[in-house]
Amino acid sequence: MAVLHFHIDKTASAPLFEQLCHQIRHFAHQSLTQEVSRGAMAPFRLPSTRALSLQLGISRATVVQAYDQLTAEGYIESKQGSGCYLCPVSHSELNPPSSPLASSHAATPKPHAAQAKPLLVPGKADMSLFPHRQWAASVAHVCRYQPQQLTLCDDLFGQWDLRQEIANYVKYWRGIDATPEQILITAGSTAGIALCFRTLAKPKIQVGIESPCYAAIHRHAEDTHLHIDDLPIDNHGAQLPNANTRLAVITPSHQYPLGGAMHPQRRQAFIDWANHPDHWLIEDDYDSEFRYAGHPIPALASLDHHHKTLYLGSFSKLFSNQFRLGYLILPPTLITPFRQQLQSTSTSATVMPQQPLAHFLREGHLYRYLRRARRHYAERYRYLVQLLKERASRYGKPAIHHAGMSLVFHLNPDIPDKQVAERLSRHAVNPIPLSRFPSNDGEYNGLLLGFTHYSFDEIEKGIERLIAELS
Amino acid sequence: MAVLHFHIDKTASAPLFEQLCHQIRHFAHQSLTQEVSRGAMAPFRLPSTRALSLQLGISRATVVQAYDQLTAEGYIESKQGSGCYLCPVSHSELNPPSSPLASSHAATPKPHAAQAKPLLVPGKADMSLFPHRQWAASVAHVCRYQPQQLTLCDDLFGQWDLRQEIANYVKYWRGIDATPEQILITAGSTAGIALCFRTLAKPKIQVGIESPCYAAIHRHAEDTHLHIDDLPIDNHGAQLPNANTRLAVITPSHQYPLGGAMHPQRRQAFIDWANHPDHWLIEDDYDSEFRYAGHPIPALASLDHHHKTLYLGSFSKLFSNQFRLGYLILPPTLITPFRQQLQSTSTSATVMPQQPLAHFLREGHLYRYLRRARRHYAERYRYLVQLLKERASRYGKPAIHHAGMSLVFHLNPDIPDKQVAERLSRHAVNPIPLSRFPSNDGEYNGLLLGFTHYSFDEIEKGIERLIAELS
C-alpha cells in the first residue's frame, strides 16, 4: 500500500491550495503505477481535513478547498460518515487502447483502410473512458425485463422513467428544480433548438443569437425564416437583445465557441429581459458538466424564478455525437404548446436508448463516468494550456476558462486563422478557425483546439505541427 | 388435425383464383381457431400445385398463382424440396392484447390517464405484431458480444454490417443491386431527403415535388431555399418536371398520399429525364413492403441503368415512427459528395439500433415479421374497402390500389374534407383530410384512412362514426 507523504513549501510562490492539489493528484497517479501489476487500485482513505491540516501546519479551510476541488475533478469521492477516498482508477482508463474498435471489427471485411486520427479536433468525448460494459448491462436489462420499451413509447415527450432520472440529474448537477412533466426528450440539442424555433417563433420575428455561435443554431434560425439579432460577446458575455427581439439563445455557462461564463450581472439582466409576456430565453447548456477549477456555475434556468427560460441539455458530449439524445426543460406554461407542436410534427428522438439510459442513470454509472472523464479532460486541458504558453506565446494567446471540451487560441492579427487551418489540414491536424463561425463582425481570429480524446503525446504532436506551420 | 375441403364453383362470378385464395385464407383462420386451445398451430403441408389442380379440376397455373399470392400475403411459406406450408400463426398475433404496454408500465406513477385510442389514423405499424422478444434478443446479442458497437461507429455512413444486410434486403424485396459502400444510414426518410437537398441542391435551384405530397418533403425544400416545381398527379402518376428543374422526388411504387403505382411508361420517362448531367431523381419508397395483391412492383432504382436515381428506404413503417432509422442508396458517383457533406454536418442517424438491426435481419426475423404484418394488413385493407363500398358509397369512393398503410376515400365535392375531419376529431376519429397536404391546385377532397393497427371492430366503429358525421 502506498503511503502519503506530502510536503508543503510555505515559501514557494505557488499557493498552498495548489501545492496540496498537485501532490494529491501526483500521489493518485504514482500509487496507480505501483498497483497496476496487481489489478485495479483499491479505494484509499484520505486523512480527515482536520488531521491533514494539523499534520501539514496549514489552515483547515485550505485542505477543505483542495478536497472540494479534487472531488470536482473526480480524484476524490466522499462517502457519508466514512470520510474521503481517492477514487479507484483502473489502468485501462488512463491508458486507453489505441483502437477500441479493433477487436470487434476483426471479422468485418471493411474496404476502408484506417486513416490517421486527425489531431486537435475539438468537442469530442473520449469514448475509451466510456463504461461500455455497464451501458451494455443497462441495455440488456431492458431487453430482459421491458423488451417492448426498446421500440414503443406512448408519450411524445419521451419515456417517463428517463424524464424522472433527468429531473434528478439536473437537480444534482445544475441546481434546476423540474418535474418530469416539464422534460421533453429530443434528438440532441440542435433538434431541441429547431423545435423551440418552430414552437415559439412565427416567421419574420426576431431571434437573438450570440455572435459568434454554433453554426447549426444560425442555420435553424434561417430555416425557420427568423430575423437574426446578433448578440456580440463582450467581457461580461453576450450583450442584451434589441427592443424587437422575442427569443434569445445563449450559452451562459460556457460561451461557444469563445469559452467563458456569463457574468452574474449579465445573467440577471437576461432574466429581467425575459420577464416580459412576449419574451423567451433558451439556455443552451451543451457542456457544463466539464469545469476543471472552482465551483460549478449554476444554470441560469435555476435562477429564473419567473419561469421564462427553456433549458437545453445534451447527452452527445457524454456518449458520442452519434448517440443523438438530448432534452429540453420547459417552463410549465409551455408544456401544452410543445405537446401540440409534437402532435403535428411527431417526435425527433429515437425511443431505443431511453429506457436503458434511465437504468444507467439510476445505477449511477453516468455520474461515475462523468467524474472520471472530468479528471481525464482536466489533465489534458492543463497540459494543452502549458504547451501553448511555453511554446506558442509568440503567435497568440490561449483563452483560459478552465472548462469545456475545447480551448480557443487567439492568433495575432497578422496570422489569418483560415489559412493556418487550411495548411494544418494537409497534415491531418484539424482545429476549427474562429472565423468560420457565424459572426456579425468577423473580428475573431483564432483556432478552436481539441484535447479531450487525445493522449499527451497526441496533444504535443498536434501543437508541434501547429508551431511548425506558424513559424 | 384440420382437413382441407375446398369447393370451387365454376359458375360463380368470382374468378377461380380468388375463390381458391379465399378458401385457403378461410381454412388458415378456421384451423387456427380449432388449434388455439392446444397452443400455436403446427405448420400444415399444402397439397402440391399439381395435386390440387387435379383434385379441383382447375388449371395448375391458377393454383400456382393463388399460392404465389398467399405467399406474398404471408399465409404460405414454401420450403425448398418439401413443398408449401400454411404458416404457423400464434393466437396472440391475430388477437393483440388491448394494451401491450400495460404490464411494463404498472410500476410507473405516470400522471396521464390512458386516452381513447384515436381511430382511422393512417400509416401506423401494428406493433402488437412486432416480434419484441426476437428484437430484444438481437439487441442483447450485441450487448454481449459487441458492447462498444452500441455507442461507437467509425463510419459516417453507418455500421458496415447493417449496410451489408440492407444490400441483401433491397436485393430480395426491391430487385436493387447495390454494394454496402453505396448505402448510407439516416435518421428516417425525411432526414434522408433533407440530406439529399443539402448535398445536391444549391439554394434557388428548382426541385420537382409531387402535388400532393408528404408535408415534410415540402417543408425541407423550403428550409433549403429551393424553388418548388409542383408535379401534378395524373392517371399515370406524377407528371414530368419542367425544363429548369434539377432534382425530383417521387413515390413511384405507391404515391403518397393518393395511392397508386406509377405507370411503366411514366417510370421510363422519369429515368430518361434523369439521364442528364445536371439531373437527379430521388425515389422515396416509403412503404413498398405492403402490397396486398399482384406481384411486387420493382423499384424504379432497379431499372435505372444510368445510375441517376437515389433510393430512399425507411424502417419507420416496420418498427415504429420513433425508431428513426432509414437508408439512402446512392449512385456510385455520389458517394464522395455525400461523404464530404456528412463531414461538415455530421450524421443524423443514431448508432445504437444499427448493429442489433443487422443481427435481426441476418436471423430472418424482419422477413418473417413482414410476411405476418402484410397478411394482417391485407385482411384489414379488404375489410375497410368492403365497409366503404357497402355503407359509404353515397358520400364518396375509395381509391383501390391494394397497397400501403392508408386508403384514400374521395369525398363528393359538396362534402368539404376539413370540416368532416374537424367534426370527427371531437370523437377521437382522426383520418387526415387530403386538402391538408401540400398541393398546387387544391383539387383533392377526401380522407386518408388508417386501418393497419386496428381490430375489425375498431375499423367498423371508425367507419360508423364517419358515416354518422356524413349523413
PDB file of N, CA, C and O in Angstrom, chain A residues 94-100 115-121 124-128 376-377 380-381 383-384 387-388 391 424 427-431 449-467:
ATOM      1  N   LEU A  94      -6.775   5.094 -17.808  1.00  0.00           N
ATOM      2  CA  LEU A  94      -5.779   6.127 -18.063  1.00  0.00           C
ATOM      3  C   LEU A  94      -4.949   5.832 -19.300  1.00  0.00           C
ATOM      4  O   LEU A  94      -4.311   6.710 -19.842  1.00  0.00           O
ATOM      5  N   ASN A  95      -4.926   4.608 -19.717  1.00  0.00           N
ATOM      6  CA  ASN A  95      -4.168   4.268 -20.915  1.00  0.00           C
ATOM      7  C   ASN A  95      -5.084   3.586 -21.916  1.00  0.00           C
ATOM      8  O   ASN A  95      -5.060   2.379 -22.067  1.00  0.00           O
ATOM      9  N   PRO A  96      -5.908   4.359 -22.557  1.00  0.00           N
ATOM     10  CA  PRO A  96      -6.868   3.761 -23.480  1.00  0.00           C
ATOM     11  C   PRO A  96      -6.154   2.971 -24.572  1.00  0.00           C
ATOM     12  O   PRO A  96      -5.103   3.395 -25.046  1.00  0.00           O
ATOM     13  N   PRO A  97      -6.712   1.836 -24.952  1.00  0.00           N
ATOM     14  CA  PRO A  97      -6.128   1.101 -26.068  1.00  0.00           C
ATOM     15  C   PRO A  97      -6.148   1.986 -27.309  1.00  0.00           C
ATOM     16  O   PRO A  97      -7.037   2.830 -27.463  1.00  0.00           O
ATOM     17  N   SER A  98      -5.209   1.795 -28.180  1.00  0.00           N
ATOM     18  CA  SER A  98      -5.101   2.714 -29.315  1.00  0.00           C
ATOM     19  C   SER A  98      -6.330   2.636 -30.214  1.00  0.00           C
ATOM     20  O   SER A  98      -6.764   3.627 -30.759  1.00  0.00           O
ATOM     21  N   SER A  99      -6.919   1.469 -30.359  1.00  0.00           N
ATOM     22  CA  SER A  99      -8.109   1.357 -31.193  1.00  0.00           C
ATOM     23  C   SER A  99      -9.145   0.503 -30.492  1.00  0.00           C
ATOM     24  O   SER A  99      -9.109  -0.714 -30.570  1.00  0.00           O
ATOM     25  N   PRO A 100     -10.091   1.135 -29.790  1.00  0.00           N
ATOM     26  CA  PRO A 100     -11.061   0.368 -29.024  1.00  0.00           C
ATOM     27  C   PRO A 100     -11.951  -0.493 -29.907  1.00  0.00           C
ATOM     28  O   PRO A 100     -12.581  -1.417 -29.424  1.00  0.00           O
ATOM     29  N   GLN A 115      -7.640   5.442 -41.256  1.00  0.00           N
ATOM     30  CA  GLN A 115      -6.962   6.693 -41.553  1.00  0.00           C
ATOM     31  C   GLN A 115      -6.258   7.191 -40.306  1.00  0.00           C
ATOM     32  O   GLN A 115      -6.590   6.792 -39.199  1.00  0.00           O
ATOM     33  N   ALA A 116      -5.272   8.080 -40.502  1.00  0.00           N
ATOM     34  CA  ALA A 116      -4.602   8.694 -39.366  1.00  0.00           C
ATOM     35  C   ALA A 116      -5.648   9.449 -38.554  1.00  0.00           C
ATOM     36  O   ALA A 116      -6.530  10.096 -39.111  1.00  0.00           O
ATOM     37  N   LYS A 117      -5.560   9.359 -37.217  1.00  0.00           N
ATOM     38  CA  LYS A 117      -6.500  10.063 -36.344  1.00  0.00           C
ATOM     39  C   LYS A 117      -6.231  11.562 -36.451  1.00  0.00           C
ATOM     40  O   LYS A 117      -5.131  12.013 -36.157  1.00  0.00           O
ATOM     41  N   PRO A 118      -7.200  12.362 -36.892  1.00  0.00           N
ATOM     42  CA  PRO A 118      -6.942  13.800 -37.003  1.00  0.00           C
ATOM     43  C   PRO A 118      -6.735  14.405 -35.616  1.00  0.00           C
ATOM     44  O   PRO A 118      -7.431  14.045 -34.663  1.00  0.00           O
ATOM     45  N   LEU A 119      -5.780  15.324 -35.520  1.00  0.00           N
ATOM     46  CA  LEU A 119      -5.390  15.883 -34.222  1.00  0.00           C
ATOM     47  C   LEU A 119      -6.065  17.234 -33.964  1.00  0.00           C
ATOM     48  O   LEU A 119      -6.494  17.915 -34.900  1.00  0.00           O
ATOM     49  N   LEU A 120      -6.134  17.591 -32.685  1.00  0.00           N
ATOM     50  CA  LEU A 120      -6.651  18.893 -32.211  1.00  0.00           C
ATOM     51  C   LEU A 120      -8.114  19.152 -32.594  1.00  0.00           C
ATOM     52  O   LEU A 120      -8.572  20.294 -32.585  1.00  0.00           O
ATOM     53  N   VAL A 121      -8.866  18.091 -32.920  1.00  0.00           N
ATOM     54  CA  VAL A 121     -10.285  18.256 -33.261  1.00  0.00           C
ATOM     55  C   VAL A 121     -11.062  18.543 -31.974  1.00  0.00           C
ATOM     56  O   VAL A 121     -10.975  17.775 -31.022  1.00  0.00           O
ATOM     57  N   LYS A 124     -14.904  16.424 -28.796  1.00  0.00           N
ATOM     58  CA  LYS A 124     -15.279  15.005 -28.874  1.00  0.00           C
ATOM     59  C   LYS A 124     -15.038  14.288 -27.552  1.00  0.00           C
ATOM     60  O   LYS A 124     -13.979  14.441 -26.945  1.00  0.00           O
ATOM     61  N   ALA A 125     -15.996  13.468 -27.155  1.00  0.00           N
ATOM     62  CA  ALA A 125     -15.822  12.672 -25.942  1.00  0.00           C
ATOM     63  C   ALA A 125     -14.744  11.613 -26.171  1.00  0.00           C
ATOM     64  O   ALA A 125     -14.579  11.123 -27.283  1.00  0.00           O
ATOM     65  N   ASP A 126     -13.986  11.316 -25.116  1.00  0.00           N
ATOM     66  CA  ASP A 126     -13.029  10.209 -25.200  1.00  0.00           C
ATOM     67  C   ASP A 126     -13.776   8.921 -24.864  1.00  0.00           C
ATOM     68  O   ASP A 126     -14.002   8.594 -23.697  1.00  0.00           O
ATOM     69  N   MET A 127     -14.166   8.210 -25.915  1.00  0.00           N
ATOM     70  CA  MET A 127     -15.017   7.042 -25.708  1.00  0.00           C
ATOM     71  C   MET A 127     -14.260   5.848 -25.121  1.00  0.00           C
ATOM     72  O   MET A 127     -14.882   4.848 -24.771  1.00  0.00           O
ATOM     73  N   SER A 128     -12.932   5.951 -25.014  1.00  0.00           N
ATOM     74  CA  SER A 128     -12.215   4.858 -24.345  1.00  0.00           C
ATOM     75  C   SER A 128     -12.448   4.928 -22.827  1.00  0.00           C
ATOM     76  O   SER A 128     -12.198   3.967 -22.116  1.00  0.00           O
ATOM     77  N   HIS A 376      -9.888  13.284 -16.351  1.00  0.00           N
ATOM     78  CA  HIS A 376      -9.088  12.991 -17.542  1.00  0.00           C
ATOM     79  C   HIS A 376      -8.959  14.241 -18.427  1.00  0.00           C
ATOM     80  O   HIS A 376      -7.870  14.595 -18.880  1.00  0.00           O
ATOM     81  N   TYR A 377     -10.070  14.918 -18.654  1.00  0.00           N
ATOM     82  CA  TYR A 377     -10.043  16.090 -19.520  1.00  0.00           C
ATOM     83  C   TYR A 377      -9.262  17.230 -18.852  1.00  0.00           C
ATOM     84  O   TYR A 377      -8.569  17.995 -19.517  1.00  0.00           O
ATOM     85  N   ARG A 380      -5.613  16.974 -19.442  1.00  0.00           N
ATOM     86  CA  ARG A 380      -5.260  17.317 -20.817  1.00  0.00           C
ATOM     87  C   ARG A 380      -5.415  18.817 -21.079  1.00  0.00           C
ATOM     88  O   ARG A 380      -4.622  19.415 -21.807  1.00  0.00           O
ATOM     89  N   TYR A 381      -6.438  19.376 -20.466  1.00  0.00           N
ATOM     90  CA  TYR A 381      -6.637  20.823 -20.579  1.00  0.00           C
ATOM     91  C   TYR A 381      -5.406  21.554 -20.059  1.00  0.00           C
ATOM     92  O   TYR A 381      -4.848  22.437 -20.733  1.00  0.00           O
ATOM     93  N   TYR A 383      -2.425  20.467 -19.659  1.00  0.00           N
ATOM     94  CA  TYR A 383      -1.250  20.187 -20.480  1.00  0.00           C
ATOM     95  C   TYR A 383      -1.254  21.042 -21.752  1.00  0.00           C
ATOM     96  O   TYR A 383      -0.232  21.620 -22.141  1.00  0.00           O
ATOM     97  N   LEU A 384      -2.415  21.135 -22.371  1.00  0.00           N
ATOM     98  CA  LEU A 384      -2.520  21.946 -23.590  1.00  0.00           C
ATOM     99  C   LEU A 384      -2.214  23.414 -23.293  1.00  0.00           C
ATOM    100  O   LEU A 384      -1.454  24.074 -24.027  1.00  0.00           O
ATOM    101  N   LEU A 387       1.533  23.848 -22.800  1.00  0.00           N
ATOM    102  CA  LEU A 387       2.267  23.802 -24.072  1.00  0.00           C
ATOM    103  C   LEU A 387       2.129  25.115 -24.832  1.00  0.00           C
ATOM    104  O   LEU A 387       3.094  25.649 -25.372  1.00  0.00           O
ATOM    105  N   LEU A 388       0.892  25.623 -24.897  1.00  0.00           N
ATOM    106  CA  LEU A 388       0.666  26.858 -25.654  1.00  0.00           C
ATOM    107  C   LEU A 388       1.417  28.028 -25.017  1.00  0.00           C
ATOM    108  O   LEU A 388       2.003  28.853 -25.710  1.00  0.00           O
ATOM    109  N   ARG A 391       5.348  27.347 -25.566  1.00  0.00           N
ATOM    110  CA  ARG A 391       5.943  27.247 -26.898  1.00  0.00           C
ATOM    111  C   ARG A 391       5.311  28.142 -27.950  1.00  0.00           C
ATOM    112  O   ARG A 391       5.876  28.330 -29.025  1.00  0.00           O
ATOM    113  N   LEU A 424      -2.771  23.249 -41.929  1.00  0.00           N
ATOM    114  CA  LEU A 424      -2.732  22.165 -40.944  1.00  0.00           C
ATOM    115  C   LEU A 424      -3.515  20.942 -41.419  1.00  0.00           C
ATOM    116  O   LEU A 424      -3.136  19.800 -41.156  1.00  0.00           O
ATOM    117  N   HIS A 427      -1.940  18.029 -42.937  1.00  0.00           N
ATOM    118  CA  HIS A 427      -1.204  17.117 -42.060  1.00  0.00           C
ATOM    119  C   HIS A 427      -2.149  16.416 -41.083  1.00  0.00           C
ATOM    120  O   HIS A 427      -1.716  15.954 -40.032  1.00  0.00           O
ATOM    121  N   ALA A 428      -3.438  16.370 -41.414  1.00  0.00           N
ATOM    122  CA  ALA A 428      -4.431  15.737 -40.543  1.00  0.00           C
ATOM    123  C   ALA A 428      -4.442  16.363 -39.157  1.00  0.00           C
ATOM    124  O   ALA A 428      -4.599  15.681 -38.143  1.00  0.00           O
ATOM    125  N   VAL A 429      -4.266  17.683 -39.107  1.00  0.00           N
ATOM    126  CA  VAL A 429      -4.437  18.416 -37.843  1.00  0.00           C
ATOM    127  C   VAL A 429      -5.600  19.384 -38.081  1.00  0.00           C
ATOM    128  O   VAL A 429      -5.557  20.206 -38.996  1.00  0.00           O
ATOM    129  N   ASN A 430      -6.699  19.222 -37.297  1.00  0.00           N
ATOM    130  CA  ASN A 430      -7.965  19.861 -37.669  1.00  0.00           C
ATOM    131  C   ASN A 430      -8.638  20.676 -36.580  1.00  0.00           C
ATOM    132  O   ASN A 430      -9.772  20.391 -36.192  1.00  0.00           O
ATOM    133  N   PRO A 431      -7.964  21.730 -36.086  1.00  0.00           N
ATOM    134  CA  PRO A 431      -8.703  22.666 -35.240  1.00  0.00           C
ATOM    135  C   PRO A 431      -9.684  23.433 -36.114  1.00  0.00           C
ATOM    136  O   PRO A 431      -9.581  23.388 -37.343  1.00  0.00           O
ATOM    137  N   LEU A 449      -9.227  24.556 -30.392  1.00  0.00           N
ATOM    138  CA  LEU A 449      -8.396  23.357 -30.299  1.00  0.00           C
ATOM    139  C   LEU A 449      -9.080  22.304 -29.430  1.00  0.00           C
ATOM    140  O   LEU A 449      -9.649  22.617 -28.387  1.00  0.00           O
ATOM    141  N   GLY A 450      -8.974  21.034 -29.836  1.00  0.00           N
ATOM    142  CA  GLY A 450      -9.499  19.940 -29.040  1.00  0.00           C
ATOM    143  C   GLY A 450      -8.402  19.225 -28.287  1.00  0.00           C
ATOM    144  O   GLY A 450      -7.250  19.218 -28.728  1.00  0.00           O
ATOM    145  N   PHE A 451      -8.763  18.641 -27.161  1.00  0.00           N
ATOM    146  CA  PHE A 451      -7.764  17.950 -26.334  1.00  0.00           C
ATOM    147  C   PHE A 451      -8.337  16.729 -25.638  1.00  0.00           C
ATOM    148  O   PHE A 451      -7.619  15.858 -25.192  1.00  0.00           O
ATOM    149  N   THR A 452      -9.690  16.645 -25.539  1.00  0.00           N
ATOM    150  CA  THR A 452     -10.313  15.670 -24.641  1.00  0.00           C
ATOM    151  C   THR A 452     -10.024  14.215 -25.003  1.00  0.00           C
ATOM    152  O   THR A 452      -9.838  13.395 -24.106  1.00  0.00           O
ATOM    153  N   HIS A 453      -9.964  13.895 -26.270  1.00  0.00           N
ATOM    154  CA  HIS A 453      -9.850  12.489 -26.658  1.00  0.00           C
ATOM    155  C   HIS A 453      -8.461  12.146 -27.176  1.00  0.00           C
ATOM    156  O   HIS A 453      -8.304  11.271 -28.026  1.00  0.00           O
ATOM    157  N   TYR A 454      -7.450  12.848 -26.658  1.00  0.00           N
ATOM    158  CA  TYR A 454      -6.077  12.599 -27.098  1.00  0.00           C
ATOM    159  C   TYR A 454      -5.184  12.217 -25.931  1.00  0.00           C
ATOM    160  O   TYR A 454      -5.422  12.635 -24.795  1.00  0.00           O
ATOM    161  N   SER A 455      -4.126  11.475 -26.235  1.00  0.00           N
ATOM    162  CA  SER A 455      -3.069  11.250 -25.251  1.00  0.00           C
ATOM    163  C   SER A 455      -2.218  12.521 -25.183  1.00  0.00           C
ATOM    164  O   SER A 455      -2.302  13.394 -26.053  1.00  0.00           O
ATOM    165  N   PHE A 456      -1.395  12.609 -24.143  1.00  0.00           N
ATOM    166  CA  PHE A 456      -0.491  13.757 -24.025  1.00  0.00           C
ATOM    167  C   PHE A 456       0.418  13.843 -25.252  1.00  0.00           C
ATOM    168  O   PHE A 456       0.690  14.926 -25.769  1.00  0.00           O
ATOM    169  N   ASP A 457       0.883  12.697 -25.710  1.00  0.00           N
ATOM    170  CA  ASP A 457       1.732  12.676 -26.904  1.00  0.00           C
ATOM    171  C   ASP A 457       1.021  13.243 -28.122  1.00  0.00           C
ATOM    172  O   ASP A 457       1.591  13.994 -28.906  1.00  0.00           O
ATOM    173  N   GLU A 458      -0.253  12.848 -28.273  1.00  0.00           N
ATOM    174  CA  GLU A 458      -1.009  13.343 -29.429  1.00  0.00           C
ATOM    175  C   GLU A 458      -1.219  14.850 -29.337  1.00  0.00           C
ATOM    176  O   GLU A 458      -1.144  15.559 -30.346  1.00  0.00           O
ATOM    177  N   ILE A 459      -1.481  15.331 -28.135  1.00  0.00           N
ATOM    178  CA  ILE A 459      -1.651  16.788 -27.966  1.00  0.00           C
ATOM    179  C   ILE A 459      -0.346  17.499 -28.348  1.00  0.00           C
ATOM    180  O   ILE A 459      -0.348  18.476 -29.095  1.00  0.00           O
ATOM    181  N   GLU A 460       0.773  16.955 -27.857  1.00  0.00           N
ATOM    182  CA  GLU A 460       2.055  17.582 -28.149  1.00  0.00           C
ATOM    183  C   GLU A 460       2.355  17.550 -29.653  1.00  0.00           C
ATOM    184  O   GLU A 460       2.815  18.537 -30.229  1.00  0.00           O
ATOM    185  N   LYS A 461       2.048  16.412 -30.266  1.00  0.00           N
ATOM    186  CA  LYS A 461       2.282  16.279 -31.702  1.00  0.00           C
ATOM    187  C   LYS A 461       1.460  17.322 -32.476  1.00  0.00           C
ATOM    188  O   LYS A 461       1.958  17.966 -33.414  1.00  0.00           O
ATOM    189  N   GLY A 462       0.219  17.491 -32.073  1.00  0.00           N
ATOM    190  CA  GLY A 462      -0.631  18.484 -32.727  1.00  0.00           C
ATOM    191  C   GLY A 462      -0.076  19.890 -32.568  1.00  0.00           C
ATOM    192  O   GLY A 462      -0.031  20.673 -33.531  1.00  0.00           O
ATOM    193  N   ILE A 463       0.355  20.217 -31.352  1.00  0.00           N
ATOM    194  CA  ILE A 463       0.875  21.568 -31.094  1.00  0.00           C
ATOM    195  C   ILE A 463       2.196  21.788 -31.830  1.00  0.00           C
ATOM    196  O   ILE A 463       2.449  22.881 -32.357  1.00  0.00           O
ATOM    197  N   GLU A 464       3.021  20.759 -31.887  1.00  0.00           N
ATOM    198  CA  GLU A 464       4.283  20.894 -32.634  1.00  0.00           C
ATOM    199  C   GLU A 464       4.013  21.193 -34.098  1.00  0.00           C
ATOM    200  O   GLU A 464       4.662  22.033 -34.719  1.00  0.00           O
ATOM    201  N   ARG A 465       3.027  20.504 -34.646  1.00  0.00           N
ATOM    202  CA  ARG A 465       2.664  20.748 -36.047  1.00  0.00           C
ATOM    203  C   ARG A 465       2.141  22.176 -36.221  1.00  0.00           C
ATOM    204  O   ARG A 465       2.478  22.854 -37.191  1.00  0.00           O
ATOM    205  N   LEU A 466       1.322  22.590 -35.269  1.00  0.00           N
ATOM    206  CA  LEU A 466       0.784  23.956 -35.306  1.00  0.00           C
ATOM    207  C   LEU A 466       1.925  24.973 -35.312  1.00  0.00           C
ATOM    208  O   LEU A 466       1.946  25.905 -36.131  1.00  0.00           O
ATOM    209  N   ILE A 467       2.888  24.772 -34.409  1.00  0.00           N
ATOM    210  CA  ILE A 467       4.004  25.711 -34.315  1.00  0.00           C
ATOM    211  C   ILE A 467       4.831  25.693 -35.605  1.00  0.00           C
ATOM    212  O   ILE A 467       5.249  26.740 -36.108  1.00  0.00           O
TER     213      ILE A 467
END
